[in-house]
GROMACS .gro file of C-alpha atoms in nm:
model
  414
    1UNK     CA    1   2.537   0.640  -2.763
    2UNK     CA    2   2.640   0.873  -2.463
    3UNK     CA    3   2.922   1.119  -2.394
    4UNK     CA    4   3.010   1.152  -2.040
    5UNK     CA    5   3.261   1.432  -1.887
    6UNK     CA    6   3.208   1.648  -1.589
    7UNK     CA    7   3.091   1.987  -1.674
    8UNK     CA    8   3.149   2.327  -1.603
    9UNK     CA    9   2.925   2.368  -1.295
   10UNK     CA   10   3.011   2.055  -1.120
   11UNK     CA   11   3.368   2.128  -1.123
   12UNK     CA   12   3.299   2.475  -0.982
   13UNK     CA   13   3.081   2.295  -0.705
   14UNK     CA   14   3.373   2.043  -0.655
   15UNK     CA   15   3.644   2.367  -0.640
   16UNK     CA   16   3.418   2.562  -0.386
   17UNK     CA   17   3.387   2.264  -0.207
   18UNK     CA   18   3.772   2.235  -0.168
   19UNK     CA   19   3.807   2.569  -0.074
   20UNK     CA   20   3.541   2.534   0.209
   21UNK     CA   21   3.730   2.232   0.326
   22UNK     CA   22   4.056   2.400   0.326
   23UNK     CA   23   3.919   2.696   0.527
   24UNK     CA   24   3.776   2.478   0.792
   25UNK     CA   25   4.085   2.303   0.874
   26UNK     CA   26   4.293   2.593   0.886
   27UNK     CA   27   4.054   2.738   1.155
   28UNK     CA   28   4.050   2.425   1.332
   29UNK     CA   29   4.444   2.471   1.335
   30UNK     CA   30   4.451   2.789   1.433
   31UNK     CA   31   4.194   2.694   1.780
   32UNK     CA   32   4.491   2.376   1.886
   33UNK     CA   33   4.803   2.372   2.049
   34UNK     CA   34   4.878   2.015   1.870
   35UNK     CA   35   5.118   2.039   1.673
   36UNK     CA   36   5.035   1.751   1.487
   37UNK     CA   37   5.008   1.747   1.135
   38UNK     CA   38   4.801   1.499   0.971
   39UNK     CA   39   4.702   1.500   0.550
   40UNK     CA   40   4.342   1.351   0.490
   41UNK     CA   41   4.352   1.283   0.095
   42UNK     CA   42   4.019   1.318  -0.043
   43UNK     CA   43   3.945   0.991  -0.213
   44UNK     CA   44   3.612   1.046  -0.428
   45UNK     CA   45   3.394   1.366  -0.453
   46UNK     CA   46   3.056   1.259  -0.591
   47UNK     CA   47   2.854   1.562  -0.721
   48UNK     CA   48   2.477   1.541  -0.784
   49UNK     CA   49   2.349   1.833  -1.028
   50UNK     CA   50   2.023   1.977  -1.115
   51UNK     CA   51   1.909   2.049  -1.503
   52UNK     CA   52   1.771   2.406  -1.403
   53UNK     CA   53   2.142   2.622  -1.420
   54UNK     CA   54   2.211   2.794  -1.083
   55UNK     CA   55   1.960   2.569  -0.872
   56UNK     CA   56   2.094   2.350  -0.584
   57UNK     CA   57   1.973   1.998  -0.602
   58UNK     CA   58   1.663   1.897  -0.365
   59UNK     CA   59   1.501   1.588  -0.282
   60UNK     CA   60   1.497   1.276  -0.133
   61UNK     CA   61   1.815   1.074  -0.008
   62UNK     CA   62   1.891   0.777  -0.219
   63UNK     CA   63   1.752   0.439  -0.018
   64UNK     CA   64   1.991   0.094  -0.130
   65UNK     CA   65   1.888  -0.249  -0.014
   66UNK     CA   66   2.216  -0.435  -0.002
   67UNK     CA   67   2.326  -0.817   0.018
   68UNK     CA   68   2.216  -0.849   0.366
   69UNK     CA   69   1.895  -0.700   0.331
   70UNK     CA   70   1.862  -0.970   0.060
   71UNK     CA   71   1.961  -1.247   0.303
   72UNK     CA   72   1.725  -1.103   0.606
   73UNK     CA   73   1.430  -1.108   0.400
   74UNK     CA   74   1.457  -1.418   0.238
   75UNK     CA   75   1.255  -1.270  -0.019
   76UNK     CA   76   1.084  -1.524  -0.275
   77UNK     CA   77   1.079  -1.241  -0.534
   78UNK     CA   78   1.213  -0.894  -0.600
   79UNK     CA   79   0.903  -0.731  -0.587
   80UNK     CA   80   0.873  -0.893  -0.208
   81UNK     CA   81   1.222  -0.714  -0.142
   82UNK     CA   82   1.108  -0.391  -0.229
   83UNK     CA   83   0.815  -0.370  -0.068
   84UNK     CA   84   1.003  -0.365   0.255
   85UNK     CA   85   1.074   0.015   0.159
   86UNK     CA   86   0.874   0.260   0.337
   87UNK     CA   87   0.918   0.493   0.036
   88UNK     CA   88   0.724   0.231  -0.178
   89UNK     CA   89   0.414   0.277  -0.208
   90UNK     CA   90   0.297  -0.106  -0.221
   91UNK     CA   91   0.482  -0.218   0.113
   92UNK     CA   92   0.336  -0.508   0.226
   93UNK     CA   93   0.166  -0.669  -0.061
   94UNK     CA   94   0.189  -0.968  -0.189
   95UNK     CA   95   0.356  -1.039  -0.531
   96UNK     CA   96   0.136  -1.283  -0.633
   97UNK     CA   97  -0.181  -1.286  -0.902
   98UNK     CA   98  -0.153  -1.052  -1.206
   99UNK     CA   99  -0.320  -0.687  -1.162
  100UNK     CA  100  -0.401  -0.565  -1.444
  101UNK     CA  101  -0.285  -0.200  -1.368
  102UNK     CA  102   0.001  -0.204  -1.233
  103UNK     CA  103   0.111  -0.562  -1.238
  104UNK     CA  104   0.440  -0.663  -0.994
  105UNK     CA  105   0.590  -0.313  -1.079
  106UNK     CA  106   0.731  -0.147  -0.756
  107UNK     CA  107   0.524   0.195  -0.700
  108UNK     CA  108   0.651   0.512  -0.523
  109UNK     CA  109   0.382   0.784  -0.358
  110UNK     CA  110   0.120   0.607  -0.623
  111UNK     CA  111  -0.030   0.960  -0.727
  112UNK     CA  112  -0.332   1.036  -0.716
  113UNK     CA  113  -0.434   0.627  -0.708
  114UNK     CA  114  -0.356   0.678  -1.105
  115UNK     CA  115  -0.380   0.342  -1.298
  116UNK     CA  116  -0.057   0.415  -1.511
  117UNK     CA  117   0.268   0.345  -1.298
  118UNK     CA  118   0.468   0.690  -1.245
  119UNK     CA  119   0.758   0.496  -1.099
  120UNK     CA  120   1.042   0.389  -1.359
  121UNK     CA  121   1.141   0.055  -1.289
  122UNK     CA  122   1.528  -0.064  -1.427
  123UNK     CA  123   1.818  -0.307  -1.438
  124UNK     CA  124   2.114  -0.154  -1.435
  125UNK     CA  125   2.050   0.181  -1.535
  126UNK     CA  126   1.849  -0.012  -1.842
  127UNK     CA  127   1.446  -0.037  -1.930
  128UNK     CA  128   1.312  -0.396  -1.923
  129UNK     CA  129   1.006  -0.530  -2.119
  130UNK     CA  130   0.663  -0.520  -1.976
  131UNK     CA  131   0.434  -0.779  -1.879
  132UNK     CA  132   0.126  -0.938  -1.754
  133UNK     CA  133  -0.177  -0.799  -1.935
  134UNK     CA  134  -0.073  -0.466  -1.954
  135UNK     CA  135   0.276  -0.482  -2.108
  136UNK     CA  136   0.365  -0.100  -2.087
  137UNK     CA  137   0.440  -0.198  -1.679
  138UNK     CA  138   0.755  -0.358  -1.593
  139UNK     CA  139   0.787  -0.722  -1.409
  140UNK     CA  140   1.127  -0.729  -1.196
  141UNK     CA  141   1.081  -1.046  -1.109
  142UNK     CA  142   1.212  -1.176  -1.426
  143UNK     CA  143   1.496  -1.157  -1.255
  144UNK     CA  144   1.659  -1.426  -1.008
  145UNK     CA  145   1.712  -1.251  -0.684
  146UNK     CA  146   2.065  -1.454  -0.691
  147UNK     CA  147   2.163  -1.224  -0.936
  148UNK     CA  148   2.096  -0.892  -0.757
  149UNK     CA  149   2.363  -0.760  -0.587
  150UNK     CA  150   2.174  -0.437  -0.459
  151UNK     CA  151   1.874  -0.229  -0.531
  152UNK     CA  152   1.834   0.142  -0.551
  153UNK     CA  153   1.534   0.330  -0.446
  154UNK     CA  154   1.508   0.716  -0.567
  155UNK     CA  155   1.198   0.845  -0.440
  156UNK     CA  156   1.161   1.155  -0.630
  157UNK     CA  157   1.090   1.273  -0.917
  158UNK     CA  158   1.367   1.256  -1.203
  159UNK     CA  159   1.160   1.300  -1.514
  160UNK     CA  160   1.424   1.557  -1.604
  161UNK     CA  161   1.615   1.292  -1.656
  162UNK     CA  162   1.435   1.006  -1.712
  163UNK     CA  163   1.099   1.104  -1.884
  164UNK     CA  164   0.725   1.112  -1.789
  165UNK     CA  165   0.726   0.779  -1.654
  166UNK     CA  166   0.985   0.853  -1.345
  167UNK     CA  167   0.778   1.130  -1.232
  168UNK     CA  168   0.746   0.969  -0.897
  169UNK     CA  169   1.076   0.821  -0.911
  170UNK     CA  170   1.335   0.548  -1.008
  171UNK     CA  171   1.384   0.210  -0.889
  172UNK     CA  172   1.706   0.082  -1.016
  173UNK     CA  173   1.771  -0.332  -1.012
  174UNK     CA  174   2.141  -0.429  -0.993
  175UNK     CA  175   2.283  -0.735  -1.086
  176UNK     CA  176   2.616  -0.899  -0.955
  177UNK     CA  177   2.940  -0.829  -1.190
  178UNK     CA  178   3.057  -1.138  -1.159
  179UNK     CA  179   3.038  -1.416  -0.958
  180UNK     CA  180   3.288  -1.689  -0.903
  181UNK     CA  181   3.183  -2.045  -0.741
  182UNK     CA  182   2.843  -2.231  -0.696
  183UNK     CA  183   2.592  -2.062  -0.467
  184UNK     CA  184   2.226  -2.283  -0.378
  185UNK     CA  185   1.861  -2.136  -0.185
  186UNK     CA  186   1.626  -2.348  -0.049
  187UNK     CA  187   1.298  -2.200   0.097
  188UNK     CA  188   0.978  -2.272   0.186
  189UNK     CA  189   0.704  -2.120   0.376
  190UNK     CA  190   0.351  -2.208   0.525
  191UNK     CA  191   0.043  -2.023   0.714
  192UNK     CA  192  -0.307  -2.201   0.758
  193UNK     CA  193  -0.396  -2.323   0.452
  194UNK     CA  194  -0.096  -2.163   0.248
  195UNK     CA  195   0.252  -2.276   0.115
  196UNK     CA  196   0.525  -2.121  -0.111
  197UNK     CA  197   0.872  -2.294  -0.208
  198UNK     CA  198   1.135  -2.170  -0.379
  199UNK     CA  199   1.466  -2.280  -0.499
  200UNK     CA  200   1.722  -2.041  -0.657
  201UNK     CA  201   2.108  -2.050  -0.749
  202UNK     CA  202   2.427  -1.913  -0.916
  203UNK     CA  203   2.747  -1.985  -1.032
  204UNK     CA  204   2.993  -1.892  -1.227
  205UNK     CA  205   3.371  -1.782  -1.338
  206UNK     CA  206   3.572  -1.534  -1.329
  207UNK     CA  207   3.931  -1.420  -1.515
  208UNK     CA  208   4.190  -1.138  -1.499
  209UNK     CA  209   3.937  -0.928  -1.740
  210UNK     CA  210   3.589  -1.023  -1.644
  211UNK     CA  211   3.368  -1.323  -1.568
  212UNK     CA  212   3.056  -1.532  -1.678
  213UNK     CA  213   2.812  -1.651  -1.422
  214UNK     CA  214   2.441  -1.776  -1.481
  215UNK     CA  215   2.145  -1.747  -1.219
  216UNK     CA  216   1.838  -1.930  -1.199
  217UNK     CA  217   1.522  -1.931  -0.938
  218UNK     CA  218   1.193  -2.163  -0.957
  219UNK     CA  219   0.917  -2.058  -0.738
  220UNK     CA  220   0.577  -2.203  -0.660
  221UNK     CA  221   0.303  -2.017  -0.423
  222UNK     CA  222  -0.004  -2.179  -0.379
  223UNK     CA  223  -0.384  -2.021  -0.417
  224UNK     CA  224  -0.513  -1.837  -0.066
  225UNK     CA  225  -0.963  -1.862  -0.051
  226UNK     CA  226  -1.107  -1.558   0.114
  227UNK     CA  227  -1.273  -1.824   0.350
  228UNK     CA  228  -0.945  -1.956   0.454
  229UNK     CA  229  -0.923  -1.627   0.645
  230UNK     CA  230  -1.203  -1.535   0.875
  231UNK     CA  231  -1.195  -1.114   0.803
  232UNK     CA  232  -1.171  -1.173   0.426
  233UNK     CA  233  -1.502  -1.400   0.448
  234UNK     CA  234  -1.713  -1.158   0.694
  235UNK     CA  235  -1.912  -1.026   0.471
  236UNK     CA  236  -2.084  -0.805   0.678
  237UNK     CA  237  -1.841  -0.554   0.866
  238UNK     CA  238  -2.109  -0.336   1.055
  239UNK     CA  239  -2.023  -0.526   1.373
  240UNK     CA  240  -1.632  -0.381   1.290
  241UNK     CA  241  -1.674  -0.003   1.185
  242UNK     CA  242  -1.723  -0.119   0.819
  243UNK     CA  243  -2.017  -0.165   0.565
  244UNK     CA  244  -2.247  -0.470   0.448
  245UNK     CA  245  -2.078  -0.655   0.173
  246UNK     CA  246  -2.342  -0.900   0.081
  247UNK     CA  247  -2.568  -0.914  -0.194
  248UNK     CA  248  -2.921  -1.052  -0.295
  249UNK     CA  249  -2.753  -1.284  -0.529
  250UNK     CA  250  -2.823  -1.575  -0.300
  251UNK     CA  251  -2.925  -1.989  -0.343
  252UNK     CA  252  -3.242  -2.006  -0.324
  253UNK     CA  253  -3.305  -1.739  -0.520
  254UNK     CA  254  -3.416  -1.398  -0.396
  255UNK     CA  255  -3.705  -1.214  -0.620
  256UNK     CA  256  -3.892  -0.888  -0.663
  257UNK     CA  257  -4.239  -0.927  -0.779
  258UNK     CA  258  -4.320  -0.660  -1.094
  259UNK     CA  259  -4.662  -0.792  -1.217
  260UNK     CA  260  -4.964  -0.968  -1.009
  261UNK     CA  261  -5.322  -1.084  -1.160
  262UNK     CA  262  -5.499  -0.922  -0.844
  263UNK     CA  263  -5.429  -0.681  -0.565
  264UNK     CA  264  -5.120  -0.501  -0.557
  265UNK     CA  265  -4.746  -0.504  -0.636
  266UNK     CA  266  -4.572  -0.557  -0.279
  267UNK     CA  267  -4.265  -0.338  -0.249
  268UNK     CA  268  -3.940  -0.477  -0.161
  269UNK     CA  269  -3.763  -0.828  -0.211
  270UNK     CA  270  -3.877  -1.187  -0.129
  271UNK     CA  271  -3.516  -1.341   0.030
  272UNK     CA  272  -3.657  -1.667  -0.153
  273UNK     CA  273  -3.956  -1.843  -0.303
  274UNK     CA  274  -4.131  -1.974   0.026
  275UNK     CA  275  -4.079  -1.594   0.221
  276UNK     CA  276  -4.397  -1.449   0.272
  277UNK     CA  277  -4.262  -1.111   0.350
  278UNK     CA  278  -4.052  -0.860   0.189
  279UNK     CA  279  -3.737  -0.663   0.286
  280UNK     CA  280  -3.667  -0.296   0.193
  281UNK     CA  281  -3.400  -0.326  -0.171
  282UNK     CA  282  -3.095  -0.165   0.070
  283UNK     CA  283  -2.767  -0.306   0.104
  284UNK     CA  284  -2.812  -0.315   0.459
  285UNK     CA  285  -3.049  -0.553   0.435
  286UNK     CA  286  -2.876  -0.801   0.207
  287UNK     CA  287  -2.836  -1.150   0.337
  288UNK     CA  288  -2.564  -1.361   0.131
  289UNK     CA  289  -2.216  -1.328   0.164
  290UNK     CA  290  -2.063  -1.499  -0.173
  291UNK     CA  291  -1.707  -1.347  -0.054
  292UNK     CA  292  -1.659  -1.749   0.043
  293UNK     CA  293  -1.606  -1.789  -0.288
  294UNK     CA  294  -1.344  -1.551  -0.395
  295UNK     CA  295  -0.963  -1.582  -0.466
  296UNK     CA  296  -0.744  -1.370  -0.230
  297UNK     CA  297  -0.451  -1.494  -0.464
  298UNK     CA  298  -0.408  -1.718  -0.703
  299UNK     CA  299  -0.171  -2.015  -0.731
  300UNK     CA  300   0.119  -1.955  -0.918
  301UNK     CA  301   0.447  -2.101  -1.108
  302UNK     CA  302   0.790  -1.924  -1.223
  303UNK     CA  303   1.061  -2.056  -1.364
  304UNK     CA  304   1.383  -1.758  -1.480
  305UNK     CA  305   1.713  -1.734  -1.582
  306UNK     CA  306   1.983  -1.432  -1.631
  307UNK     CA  307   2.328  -1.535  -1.781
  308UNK     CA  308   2.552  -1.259  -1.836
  309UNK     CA  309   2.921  -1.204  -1.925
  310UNK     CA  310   3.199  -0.917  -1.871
  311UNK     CA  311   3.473  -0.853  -2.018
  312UNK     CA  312   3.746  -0.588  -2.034
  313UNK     CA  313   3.984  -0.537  -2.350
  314UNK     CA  314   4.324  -0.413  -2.364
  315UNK     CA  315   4.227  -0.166  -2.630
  316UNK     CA  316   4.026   0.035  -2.377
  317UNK     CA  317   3.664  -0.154  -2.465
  318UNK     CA  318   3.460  -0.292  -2.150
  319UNK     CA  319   3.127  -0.503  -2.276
  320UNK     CA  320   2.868  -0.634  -2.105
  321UNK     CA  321   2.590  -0.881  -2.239
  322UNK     CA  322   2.284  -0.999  -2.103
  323UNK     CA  323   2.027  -1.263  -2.134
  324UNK     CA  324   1.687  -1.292  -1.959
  325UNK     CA  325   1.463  -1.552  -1.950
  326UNK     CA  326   1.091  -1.582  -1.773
  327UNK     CA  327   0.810  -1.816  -1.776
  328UNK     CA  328   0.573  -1.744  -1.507
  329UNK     CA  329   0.189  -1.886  -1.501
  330UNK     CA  330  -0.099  -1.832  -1.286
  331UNK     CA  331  -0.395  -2.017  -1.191
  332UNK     CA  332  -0.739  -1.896  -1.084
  333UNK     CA  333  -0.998  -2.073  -0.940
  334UNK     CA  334  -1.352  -1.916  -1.062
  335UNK     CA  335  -1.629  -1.864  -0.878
  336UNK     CA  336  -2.010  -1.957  -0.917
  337UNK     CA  337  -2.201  -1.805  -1.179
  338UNK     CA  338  -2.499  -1.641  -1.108
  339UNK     CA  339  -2.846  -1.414  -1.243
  340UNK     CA  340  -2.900  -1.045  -1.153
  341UNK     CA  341  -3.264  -0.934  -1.202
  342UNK     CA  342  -3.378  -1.104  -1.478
  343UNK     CA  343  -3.730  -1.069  -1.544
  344UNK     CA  344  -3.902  -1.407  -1.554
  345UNK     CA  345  -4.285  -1.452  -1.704
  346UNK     CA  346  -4.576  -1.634  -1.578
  347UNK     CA  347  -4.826  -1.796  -1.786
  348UNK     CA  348  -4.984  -1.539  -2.079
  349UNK     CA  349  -4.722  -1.306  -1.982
  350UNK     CA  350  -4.465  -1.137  -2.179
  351UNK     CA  351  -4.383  -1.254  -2.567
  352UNK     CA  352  -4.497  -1.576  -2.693
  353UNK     CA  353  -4.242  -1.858  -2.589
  354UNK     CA  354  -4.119  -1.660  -2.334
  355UNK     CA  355  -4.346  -1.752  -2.049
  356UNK     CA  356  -4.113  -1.958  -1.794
  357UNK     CA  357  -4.293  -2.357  -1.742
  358UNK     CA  358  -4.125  -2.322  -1.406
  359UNK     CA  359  -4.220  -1.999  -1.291
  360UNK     CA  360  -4.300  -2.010  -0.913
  361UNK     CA  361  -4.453  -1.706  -0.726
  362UNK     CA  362  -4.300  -1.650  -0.405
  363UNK     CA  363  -4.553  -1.740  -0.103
  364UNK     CA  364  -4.595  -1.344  -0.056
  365UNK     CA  365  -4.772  -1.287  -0.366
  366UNK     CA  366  -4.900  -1.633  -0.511
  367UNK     CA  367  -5.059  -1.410  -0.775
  368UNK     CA  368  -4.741  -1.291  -0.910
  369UNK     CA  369  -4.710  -1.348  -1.314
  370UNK     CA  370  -4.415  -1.157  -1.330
  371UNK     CA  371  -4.100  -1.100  -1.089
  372UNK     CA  372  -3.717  -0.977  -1.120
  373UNK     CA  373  -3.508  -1.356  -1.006
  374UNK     CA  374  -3.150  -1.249  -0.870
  375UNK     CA  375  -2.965  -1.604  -0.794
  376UNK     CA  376  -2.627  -1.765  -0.762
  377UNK     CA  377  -2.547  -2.089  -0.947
  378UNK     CA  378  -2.410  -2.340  -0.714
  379UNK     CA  379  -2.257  -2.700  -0.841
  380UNK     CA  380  -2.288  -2.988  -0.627
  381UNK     CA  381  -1.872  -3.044  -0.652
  382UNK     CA  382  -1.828  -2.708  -0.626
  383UNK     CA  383  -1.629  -2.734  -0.935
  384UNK     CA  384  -1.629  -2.358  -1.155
  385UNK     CA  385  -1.326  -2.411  -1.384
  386UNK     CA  386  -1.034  -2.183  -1.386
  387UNK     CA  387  -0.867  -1.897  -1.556
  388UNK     CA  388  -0.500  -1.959  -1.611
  389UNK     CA  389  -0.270  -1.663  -1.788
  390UNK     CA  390   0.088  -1.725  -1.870
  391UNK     CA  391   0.365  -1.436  -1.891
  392UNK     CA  392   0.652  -1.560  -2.124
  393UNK     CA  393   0.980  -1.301  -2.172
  394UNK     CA  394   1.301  -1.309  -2.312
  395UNK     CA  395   1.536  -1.010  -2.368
  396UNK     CA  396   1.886  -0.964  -2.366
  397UNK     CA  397   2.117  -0.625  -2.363
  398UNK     CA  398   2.441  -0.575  -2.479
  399UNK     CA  399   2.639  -0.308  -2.328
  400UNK     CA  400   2.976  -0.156  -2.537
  401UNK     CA  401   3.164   0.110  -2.338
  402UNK     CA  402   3.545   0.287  -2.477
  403UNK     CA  403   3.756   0.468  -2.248
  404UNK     CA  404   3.924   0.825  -2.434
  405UNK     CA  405   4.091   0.935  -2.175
  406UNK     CA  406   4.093   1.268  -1.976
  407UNK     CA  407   3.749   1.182  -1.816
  408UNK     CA  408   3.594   1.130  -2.134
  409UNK     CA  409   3.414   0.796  -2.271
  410UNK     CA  410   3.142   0.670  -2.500
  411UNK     CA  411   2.897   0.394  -2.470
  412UNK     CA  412   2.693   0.189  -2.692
  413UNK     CA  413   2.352   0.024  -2.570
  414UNK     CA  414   2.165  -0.242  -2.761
   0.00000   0.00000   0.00000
């Protein structure tokens, strides 16, 4: 329950701020020889305080994406709209493939890279659940973006008023009112390689007191390989400024020999059995780039719904109920499996039954009974299975506000 009327120090702001207005148009009268008079009635004063008594408020301005933004972006998914905010930390990323940090949560300033979101993240002034895989970090898109009427970006800190978790600010969702008539989306999108589609809607009814309307969205984006893309699959990025990426987890399989029956050890790693040389154990010098095989995003499915209803009594009561819906799943191709330095044993080597039938010494040290094997698995299909994870949410919020009169009111939240 909350008690809302404006306090002592906002309405000596709001008097001052009269009084300064007064004084300035009374010395802009004085300065004319017009001697027309014209009355400017001051609609709406809106007063921002501060907690801390006698301090003027600082911070940043208050950034809304409107309707049009909405319609310019064509955006698939809330967290796609936001990110189209300097302020947000995560512009430009793709909502797409569970993280399990942060998940789809919008992120302002990300401090200090910290793994726990210090951005609040709300629907009409209200916390949402979590979700993904860790469930303390919100998911806006739960919502259809047919609903949203606007979104509101506050990037600065308003723990004061909020708590710990809006230390880096507030990102506030808002949904339509009310909605009267049938509204339809069609989208779809493709790159090399890469789709998404997307279909979303809205209608509903209104009356004299209020209004029922129900929004829905379906969404499908498909998976995106690393060697669909030819700088995601370089693997080595000296030739660019960067470092070597590869590894000695390579088909055929590179080895270190540990043990030989004569002579000595030879330093450094065979780059596969029939190599008759080594190569110094750096990551410079590491030959196979398995990035080929990784997932820039995964494929996924979404299906929501929000149906809400307003309505406004005679006896003073407003209410406002919600219902959210959200099944979203995701799809992962794996990768090949692989072995990193595991110690394989030559004939009379080792434990009993744990000499390897197979053992080969590389050609640079056929005396080897004993080497570290570091290989990658490859099938012939170049089938590895998948890892699919499913997000499933339902909430609703039911909103009971009474007008008392003389700027005073009380509100229930449930």
């Amino acid at each position: 329950m909350s008690l809302h009327r404006m306090n002592s120090a906002a309405l000596v702001a709001l008097v001052s701020a009269a009084c300064l207005v007064s004084g300035v148009a009374a010395a802009q009268q004085s300065r004319t020889t017009s001697t027309a008079q014209k009355n400017d009635e001051l609609e709406e004063v809106v007063v921002t305080g501060s907690s801390i008594k006698d301090v003027a408020p600082v911070g940043s301005n208050l950034v809304s994406v409107g309707p049009e933004d909405i319609e310019k972006t064509s955006a698939m998914s809330l967290s796609t709209l936001v990110n189209t905010i300097p302020s947000i930390s995560t512009a430009g990323s793709l909502a797409q493939g569970e993280n399990v940090f942060s998940f789809y949560s919008p992120q302002i300033h990300s401090l200090a890279g910290s793994s726990s979101n210090t951005t609040l993240v709300i629907v009409d002034g209200l916390r949402i659940p979590g979700g993904g895989q860790q469930f303390n970090q919100t998911d806006p898109n739960i919502i259809p973006t047919s609903a949203i009427q606007r979104v509101d970006v506050l990037a600065d800190g308003a723990s004061s008023v909020y708590g710990s978790d809006a230390v880096a600010g507030v990102v506030n969702f808002i949904t339509r009112r009310t909605y009267n008539g049938f509204e339809a989306n069609l989208g779809y999108g493709f790159a090399n390689n890469y789709h998404t589609s997307d279909i979303n809607g809205i209608w509903g009814h209104t009356w004299d007191t209020g209004g029922v309307y129900i929004a829905s969205q379906y969404s499908n984006a498909s998976k995106l390989m690393a060697k669909d893309r030819p700088f995601t699959s370089l693997g080595d990025y000296r030739s660019v400024g960067g470092t070597n990426t590869n590894s000695y987890q390579c088909e055929p399989a590179t080895m270190s020999v540990s043990a030989v029956s004569s002579g000595t050890v030879p330093s450094g790693i065979f780059l596969s059995p029939s190599a008759t040389t080594t190569v110094t154990n750096t990551p410079n010098n590491a030959p196979c780039n398995n990035s080929v095989y990784a997932t820039l995003v995964p494929e996924q499915y979404r299906f929501n719904a929000l149906v809400k209803v307003v309505n406004d009594f005679s006896n003073g009561v407003s209410m406002t109920y919600k219902l959210n819906v959200n099944k979203m799943r995701t799809v992962l191709p794996n990768g090949p499996g692989g072995l990193t330095n595991v110690t394989a044993f030559g004939p009379a080597q080792g434990v009993a039954g744990q000499e390897n039938p197979y053992f080969t010494a590389p050609a640079g040290a056929t005396t080897a009974t004993r080497e570290s094997v570091t290989a990658l698995i490859l099938r012939p299909d170049g089938n590895y299975g998948i890892t699919e994870t499913q997000e499933d949410v339902m909430y609703s919020t039911l909103n009971l506000s009474y007008n008392l009169g003389h700027d005073w009111s009380v509100s229930f939240d449930d």
